[in-house]
Coordinates of N, CA, C and O and ligand atoms in Angstrom, one line a residue:
X601 N 1.0 -0.9 -0.5 CA 0.2 -0.1 -0.2 C 0.7 1.0 -0.2 O 1.6 1.1 0.3
X602 N 0.3 1.7 -0.2 CA 1.7 3.3 -1.4 C 0.9 4.2 0.4 O 0.3 4.1 1.4
X603 N 2.6 3.9 0.6 CA 2.3 5.5 2.4 C 3.4 6.3 2.2 O 2.8 7.2 3.4
X604 N 4.6 6.6 1.4 CA 4.9 8.7 1.8 C 5.1 8.7 0.1 O 6.0 8.6 -0.9
X605 N 5.3 9.5 0.6 CA 5.9 10.5 -1.0 C 6.4 11.0 -0.5 O 6.3 12.4 0.5
X606 N 8.2 11.1 -0.7 CA 8.8 12.3 -0.4 C 8.5 13.7 -0.9 O 8.8 14.0 -1.9
X607 N 8.1 14.5 0.3 CA 8.7 16.2 0.0 C 9.8 16.1 -1.1 O 10.0 17.1 -1.7
X608 N 11.7 16.3 -0.2 CA 12.7 16.7 -0.8 C 12.7 15.9 -1.3 O 13.8 16.7 -2.3
X609 N 12.2 14.8 -2.1 CA 12.3 14.3 -3.1 C 11.3 14.9 -4.5 O 12.3 14.8 -5.8
X610 N 10.6 14.7 -5.1 CA 9.4 14.6 -5.4 C 10.0 16.0 -6.4 O 10.2 17.2 -5.9
X611 N 9.2 15.6 -7.8 CA 9.6 16.9 -8.7 C 8.2 17.3 -9.5 O 8.2 18.1 -10.1
X612 N 7.2 17.1 -9.2 CA 6.2 17.1 -8.7 C 5.7 17.3 -10.8 O 5.0 17.8 -11.3
X613 N 6.2 15.5 -11.3 CA 6.3 15.5 -12.5 C 4.6 15.1 -12.8 O 3.8 15.2 -14.0
X614 N 4.1 14.5 -12.2 CA 2.3 14.2 -12.6 C 2.1 12.3 -12.5 O 1.5 12.3 -13.2
X615 N 3.2 12.2 -13.0 CA 3.7 10.3 -13.4 C 2.8 9.5 -12.7 O 1.5 8.9 -13.6
X616 N 2.9 9.8 -11.2 CA 1.9 8.6 -10.3 C 0.8 9.4 -10.1 O -0.1 8.3 -10.0
X617 N -0.2 10.6 -10.3 CA -1.1 10.9 -10.2 C -1.5 10.0 -11.5 O -3.0 9.2 -12.0
X618 N -0.6 10.1 -12.9 CA -1.6 9.2 -14.0 C -1.9 7.9 -14.6 O -2.7 7.6 -14.7
X619 N -0.6 7.1 -13.8 CA -0.4 6.0 -13.8 C -1.3 5.1 -12.9 O -1.8 4.2 -13.2
X620 N -1.5 5.8 -11.3 CA -2.1 5.1 -11.0 C -4.4 4.5 -10.7 O -5.0 5.3 -11.6
X621 N -4.7 3.4 -11.3 CA -5.2 2.7 -11.4 C -6.6 3.1 -11.1 O -8.5 2.8 -11.5
X622 N -6.9 3.4 -9.6 CA -8.0 3.4 -8.9 C -7.7 5.0 -8.5 O -8.5 5.5 -6.9
X623 N -6.6 5.4 -9.0 CA -6.6 7.3 -8.1 C -6.4 8.1 -7.5 O -7.0 8.2 -6.3
X624 N -5.6 6.8 -6.4 CA -4.8 7.2 -5.0 C -5.0 8.7 -5.2 O -4.6 9.1 -3.8
X625 N -4.3 9.4 -6.0 CA -3.3 10.8 -6.0 C -4.5 12.0 -5.8 O -5.1 11.7 -7.3
X626 N -4.3 12.9 -4.8 CA -5.0 14.0 -6.0 C -3.5 15.2 -6.2 O -2.9 14.8 -5.4
X627 N -3.3 15.8 -7.4 CA -2.4 16.7 -7.7 C -2.6 17.8 -6.4 O -4.0 18.1 -6.4
X628 N -2.1 18.6 -6.0 CA -2.3 19.9 -5.0 C -1.3 21.0 -5.7 O -0.8 21.0 -7.3
X629 N -1.7 21.6 -5.1 CA -2.1 23.3 -6.3 C 0.0 23.0 -6.8 O -0.4 23.8 -7.6
X630 N 0.7 23.2 -5.6 CA 2.0 22.9 -5.8 C 2.1 21.9 -6.9 O 3.7 21.7 -8.0
X631 N 1.5 20.7 -7.8 CA 2.0 20.4 -8.7 C 2.1 18.4 -8.0 O 2.6 17.4 -8.5
X632 N 2.3 19.1 -6.8 CA 2.6 17.4 -6.1 C 1.5 16.6 -5.5 O 0.9 16.6 -4.4
X633 N 1.9 15.2 -6.0 CA 1.0 14.4 -5.6 C 0.6 14.2 -4.0 O 2.0 14.4 -3.1
X634 N -1.1 14.0 -3.1 CA -1.5 14.0 -2.0 C -2.0 12.9 -2.2 O -2.6 12.2 -3.0
X635 N -1.8 11.8 -1.1 CA -2.0 10.0 -1.1 C -3.3 11.1 -0.8 O -4.1 11.9 0.9
X636 N -4.7 10.8 -1.3 CA -5.5 11.1 -1.0 C -7.0 10.0 -0.2 O -8.0 10.3 -0.2
X637 N -7.0 9.1 -0.6 CA -8.0 7.9 -1.3 C -6.6 6.8 -0.5 O -6.4 5.7 -1.5
X638 N -6.1 6.5 0.3 CA -5.4 5.7 0.6 C -5.7 3.8 0.1 O -5.5 3.6 0.1
X639 N -6.9 4.4 0.9 CA -7.9 2.3 1.3 C -7.6 2.6 -0.2 O -8.6 1.1 0.4
X640 N -8.0 3.0 -1.4 CA -8.1 2.1 -2.4 C -7.4 1.1 -3.3 O -6.7 1.8 -4.6
X641 N -6.4 1.9 -2.8 CA -5.0 1.3 -2.6 C -4.7 -0.1 -3.3 O -5.4 -0.9 -2.8
X642 N -4.6 -0.8 -4.5 CA -3.5 -1.9 -4.7 C -2.7 -3.0 -4.7 O -2.6 -4.1 -5.1
X643 N -2.0 -1.8 -4.1 CA -0.2 -2.4 -3.8 C -0.3 -2.3 -5.4 O 0.2 -3.5 -5.7
X644 N -0.4 -1.8 -6.2 CA -0.1 -2.3 -7.9 C 1.3 -2.3 -7.6 O 2.3 -2.6 -8.5
X645 N 2.7 -0.9 -7.0 CA 2.6 -0.6 -7.0 C 3.4 0.5 -8.4 O 4.7 1.2 -9.1
X646 N 2.5 0.2 -9.4 CA 3.0 1.5 -10.1 C 3.6 2.4 -10.0 O 4.5 3.4 -11.1
X647 N 2.6 2.8 -9.6 CA 3.4 4.4 -9.0 C 4.8 4.7 -8.9 O 5.2 4.8 -9.1
X648 N 5.2 4.0 -7.5 CA 7.1 4.0 -7.8 C 7.6 3.6 -8.9 O 9.0 4.0 -9.1
X649 N 7.4 2.5 -9.7 CA 8.1 2.1 -10.4 C 8.0 2.7 -12.2 O 8.8 3.1 -12.9
X650 N 6.7 4.2 -11.6 CA 7.0 4.8 -12.7 C 7.8 6.3 -12.2 O 7.9 7.4 -13.8
X651 N 7.6 6.5 -10.5 CA 8.1 7.5 -10.2 C 10.3 7.7 -10.4 O 10.7 6.7 -11.0
X652 N 10.1 8.9 -11.8 CA 11.9 9.5 -11.9 C 12.8 9.0 -11.0 O 13.7 9.5 -11.1
X653 N 12.3 9.7 -9.8 CA 13.2 10.3 -9.1 C 13.1 9.0 -7.9 O 13.8 10.5 -7.0
X654 N 12.4 8.2 -7.8 CA 12.7 7.7 -5.7 C 12.0 7.6 -5.5 O 12.1 8.1 -4.4
X655 N 11.4 8.3 -5.5 CA 10.4 9.6 -4.0 C 8.8 8.4 -3.4 O 8.5 9.5 -3.0
X656 N 8.6 7.4 -4.1 CA 7.9 6.7 -3.2 C 8.7 5.3 -2.2 O 9.0 4.7 -3.5
X657 N 7.2 5.1 -1.5 CA 7.3 4.3 -1.3 C 6.5 3.5 -1.0 O 4.6 3.9 -0.5
X658 N 5.7 2.1 -2.0 CA 4.5 1.5 -1.5 C 5.0 -0.1 -0.7 O 6.5 0.1 -0.6
X659 N 4.6 -0.2 0.1 CA 4.4 -1.4 0.8 C 4.6 -2.4 1.1 O 3.6 -2.3 -0.1
X660 N 5.1 -4.1 1.4 CA 4.3 -5.3 0.1 C 3.0 -5.4 1.1 O 2.3 -6.1 0.8
X661 N 2.3 -4.7 1.6 CA 1.5 -4.4 3.0 C -0.1 -4.7 2.4 O -0.2 -3.5 1.5
X662 N -0.9 -5.1 2.7 CA -2.2 -4.0 1.6 C -3.5 -3.0 2.4 O -4.3 -3.5 2.4
X663 N -2.6 -3.1 4.2 CA -3.0 -2.8 4.7 C -2.2 -1.6 5.2 O -1.5 -1.8 4.9
X664 N -2.4 -0.2 6.0 CA -1.3 0.5 6.2 C -0.9 0.4 7.6 O -0.9 -0.9 8.4
X665 N 0.3 0.6 7.5 CA 1.0 -0.2 8.7 C 2.2 1.4 8.6 O 2.4 2.8 7.8
X666 N 2.7 1.4 10.6 CA 4.0 1.5 10.5 C 5.0 1.5 9.6 O 6.0 1.1 10.0
X667 N 5.8 2.9 8.9 CA 6.2 2.9 8.7 C 7.2 4.2 8.9 O 6.8 5.3 9.7
X668 N 8.6 3.8 8.6 CA 9.6 4.5 9.2 C 8.7 6.7 8.9 O 8.4 6.1 7.8
X669 N 10.2 7.6 8.6 CA 10.1 8.1 8.4 C 11.3 9.1 7.2 O 11.5 8.2 6.7
X670 N 10.5 10.1 6.6 CA 11.0 9.4 4.7 C 12.7 9.5 5.4 O 13.3 9.2 3.8
X671 N 12.8 10.4 6.0 CA 15.0 10.1 6.0 C 15.5 9.2 6.0 O 16.0 8.6 5.4
X672 N 14.6 7.9 7.4 CA 15.0 6.4 7.4 C 14.8 6.3 6.4 O 16.3 5.2 5.6
X673 N 13.7 6.5 5.4 CA 13.3 5.2 4.1 C 13.8 5.9 3.3 O 14.8 4.3 2.3
X674 N 14.7 6.6 3.1 CA 15.5 6.7 2.3 C 17.1 6.3 2.0 O 17.4 5.9 2.0
X675 N 17.1 6.8 3.6 CA 18.9 6.2 4.2 C 19.3 4.6 4.4 O 20.0 4.0 3.9
X676 N 17.2 3.8 4.1 CA 18.0 2.8 4.2 C 17.6 2.6 2.7 O 17.8 0.8 2.3
X677 N 17.9 3.1 2.0 CA 16.7 2.6 0.7 C 16.2 1.4 0.3 O 15.8 1.2 -0.9
X678 N 15.2 2.5 1.0 CA 13.6 1.8 0.8 C 12.8 2.0 0.3 O 12.1 2.2 -1.1
X679 N 13.2 4.2 0.1 CA 12.9 4.5 -1.4 C 13.3 4.5 -2.2 O 14.1 4.1 -2.7
X680 N 11.8 3.9 -3.4 CA 11.4 3.5 -4.8 C 12.3 1.5 -4.9 O 13.5 2.0 -5.9
X681 N 12.4 1.1 -3.9 CA 13.4 -0.4 -4.0 C 12.7 -1.1 -4.8 O 13.0 -1.8 -5.1
X682 N 11.6 -1.3 -5.6 CA 10.2 -2.3 -5.5 C 11.0 -1.2 -7.3 O 11.4 -2.1 -7.8
X683 N 11.5 -0.2 -7.3 CA 11.4 0.6 -9.0 C 13.0 0.0 -8.6 O 13.7 -0.7 -10.0
X684 N 13.9 -0.5 -7.8 CA 15.1 -1.0 -8.0 C 15.7 -1.4 -8.8 O 16.1 -2.9 -9.6
X685 N 14.4 -3.1 -8.1 CA 14.7 -4.8 -7.7 C 14.2 -5.1 -9.6 O 14.9 -5.2 -10.2
X686 N 13.6 -4.1 -9.4 CA 13.3 -4.4 -11.4 C 14.0 -3.6 -12.1 O 13.1 -4.6 -13.7
X687 N 15.0 -2.5 -11.5 CA 16.2 -2.1 -13.0 C 15.8 -1.1 -13.1 O 15.8 -0.6 -14.4
X688 N 13.2 -0.2 -13.2 CA 13.5 0.6 -14.1 C 14.6 2.0 -13.4 O 14.7 1.6 -12.4
X689 N 14.9 2.7 -14.3 CA 16.2 4.3 -13.2 C 17.2 4.0 -14.4 O 17.0 2.3 -14.6
X690 N 17.5 5.0 -14.8 CA 18.9 5.2 -15.4 C 19.9 4.3 -14.8 O 20.3 4.5 -12.9
X691 N 20.9 3.7 -15.3 CA 21.9 2.9 -14.8 C 21.3 1.8 -14.2 O 22.2 0.3 -13.4
X692 N 20.5 0.9 -14.7 CA 19.8 -0.4 -13.5 C 20.0 -1.8 -14.5 O 19.8 -0.8 -15.6
X693 N 20.1 -2.3 -14.0 CA 20.5 -3.9 -15.2 C 18.2 -4.1 -14.3 O 18.4 -4.4 -13.8
X694 N 17.9 -3.7 -16.8 CA 16.8 -5.1 -16.0 C 16.2 -6.2 -15.5 O 17.0 -6.7 -15.6
X695 N 15.2 -5.7 -14.1 CA 15.2 -7.4 -14.0 C 15.2 -8.3 -14.4 O 14.9 -10.3 -13.5
X696 N 14.3 -8.1 -15.9 CA 14.3 -9.6 -15.6 C 14.9 -11.0 -16.9 O 14.5 -11.9 -17.0
X697 N 16.1 -9.6 -17.0 CA 17.3 -10.3 -17.5 C 17.3 -11.4 -16.0 O 18.0 -12.6 -16.4
X698 N 16.8 -11.1 -14.8 CA 17.1 -12.4 -13.9 C 15.9 -13.6 -14.3 O 16.0 -14.6 -13.2
X699 N 15.3 -12.9 -15.2 CA 14.5 -14.4 -15.1 C 14.4 -15.1 -15.8 O 14.5 -15.4 -16.8
X700 N 14.2 -16.5 -14.9 CA 14.3 -17.7 -15.8 C 13.2 -18.9 -16.4 O 12.6 -20.2 -17.1
X701 N 12.1 -17.9 -16.0 CA 10.7 -18.8 -17.2 C 10.9 -19.2 -18.4 O 11.0 -19.9 -18.5
X702 N 12.3 -18.6 -19.0 CA 12.1 -19.1 -20.3 C 12.4 -20.0 -20.8 O 12.2 -20.6 -22.2
X703 N 13.5 -20.6 -19.8 CA 13.6 -22.1 -20.0 C 12.6 -22.8 -20.1 O 13.4 -24.2 -20.3
X704 N 11.5 -22.5 -19.0 CA 10.2 -23.3 -18.8 C 9.6 -24.0 -19.7 O 9.2 -24.6 -20.8
X705 N 9.8 -22.1 -20.5 CA 8.7 -22.0 -21.8 C 9.6 -22.7 -23.3 O 8.5 -23.3 -23.7
X706 N 11.1 -23.2 -23.0 CA 12.3 -24.0 -23.9 C 11.3 -25.3 -24.2 O 11.3 -26.0 -24.8
X707 N 11.6 -25.4 -22.3 CA 11.5 -26.9 -22.3 C 9.8 -27.5 -22.6 O 9.4 -28.3 -23.1
X708 N 9.3 -26.6 -22.7 CA 7.8 -27.0 -22.7 C 7.6 -27.3 -24.2 O 7.1 -28.3 -25.2
X709 N 8.1 -26.1 -25.2 CA 7.9 -26.5 -26.6 C 8.5 -27.6 -27.2 O 8.2 -28.5 -28.2
X710 N 9.7 -28.4 -26.3 CA 10.5 -29.1 -27.1 C 9.5 -30.5 -26.3 O 9.7 -31.9 -26.5
X711 N 8.3 -30.5 -25.2 CA 7.7 -31.3 -25.5 C 6.8 -32.1 -26.2 O 6.1 -31.0 -27.3
X712 N 6.3 -32.5 -26.6 CA 5.6 -33.2 -27.6 C 3.8 -32.6 -27.1 O 3.5 -32.7 -26.4
X713 N 3.4 -32.1 -28.2 CA 2.1 -31.7 -28.5 C 1.4 -30.1 -27.9 O 1.0 -29.3 -28.0
X714 N 3.7 -29.0 -28.1 CA 3.3 -27.7 -27.9 C 4.2 -27.3 -29.1 O 4.8 -27.8 -30.1
Ligands
SF4_1309 S1 0.4 1.9 -5.7 FE1 -0.9 1.5 -7.8 S2 -2.5 1.4 -6.7 FE2 -1.7 2.2 -5.3 S3 -1.4 4.6 -5.3 FE3 0.9 3.2 -6.0 S4 -0.3 2.4 -8.8 FE4 -2.0 3.7 -7.0
SF4_1310 S1 6.0 10.2 -9.5 FE1 7.5 10.9 -8.0 S2 8.7 12.7 -9.4 FE2 6.2 12.2 -10.2 S3 4.3 13.7 -9.1 FE3 4.6 11.4 -9.0 S4 5.9 11.6 -7.0 FE4 6.2 13.1 -7.5

């Protein structure tokens, strides 16, 4: 569930507001997103993936939890950590490169009937 928008990192690009499928965010007059409907969050991580400056933290829980403050999240590398793991962002390796499901696909293609 979306928990934090980092006010020190956010550049008010509006990407998270646009990609959220359940319209969790409102855009404040400054352009910074506000978590307006947290209960509607589906924990899909789309906002975190699309944030170009790793300003968002989506926790893996489907309910609100007590998360550390913004500074602590940043220092521990949790801000944007899902995005980092998937490999989105400059200088990162695509996480899909670690996906070995193609091996299973290959094996299936060799199986009679496929
Ligand atoms: S995790 Fe998904 S549903 Fe939740 S705020 Fe981000 S984009 Fe919206
Ligand atoms: S995607 Fe990131 S930088 Fe852009 S508005 Fe949302 S939190 Fe701010």
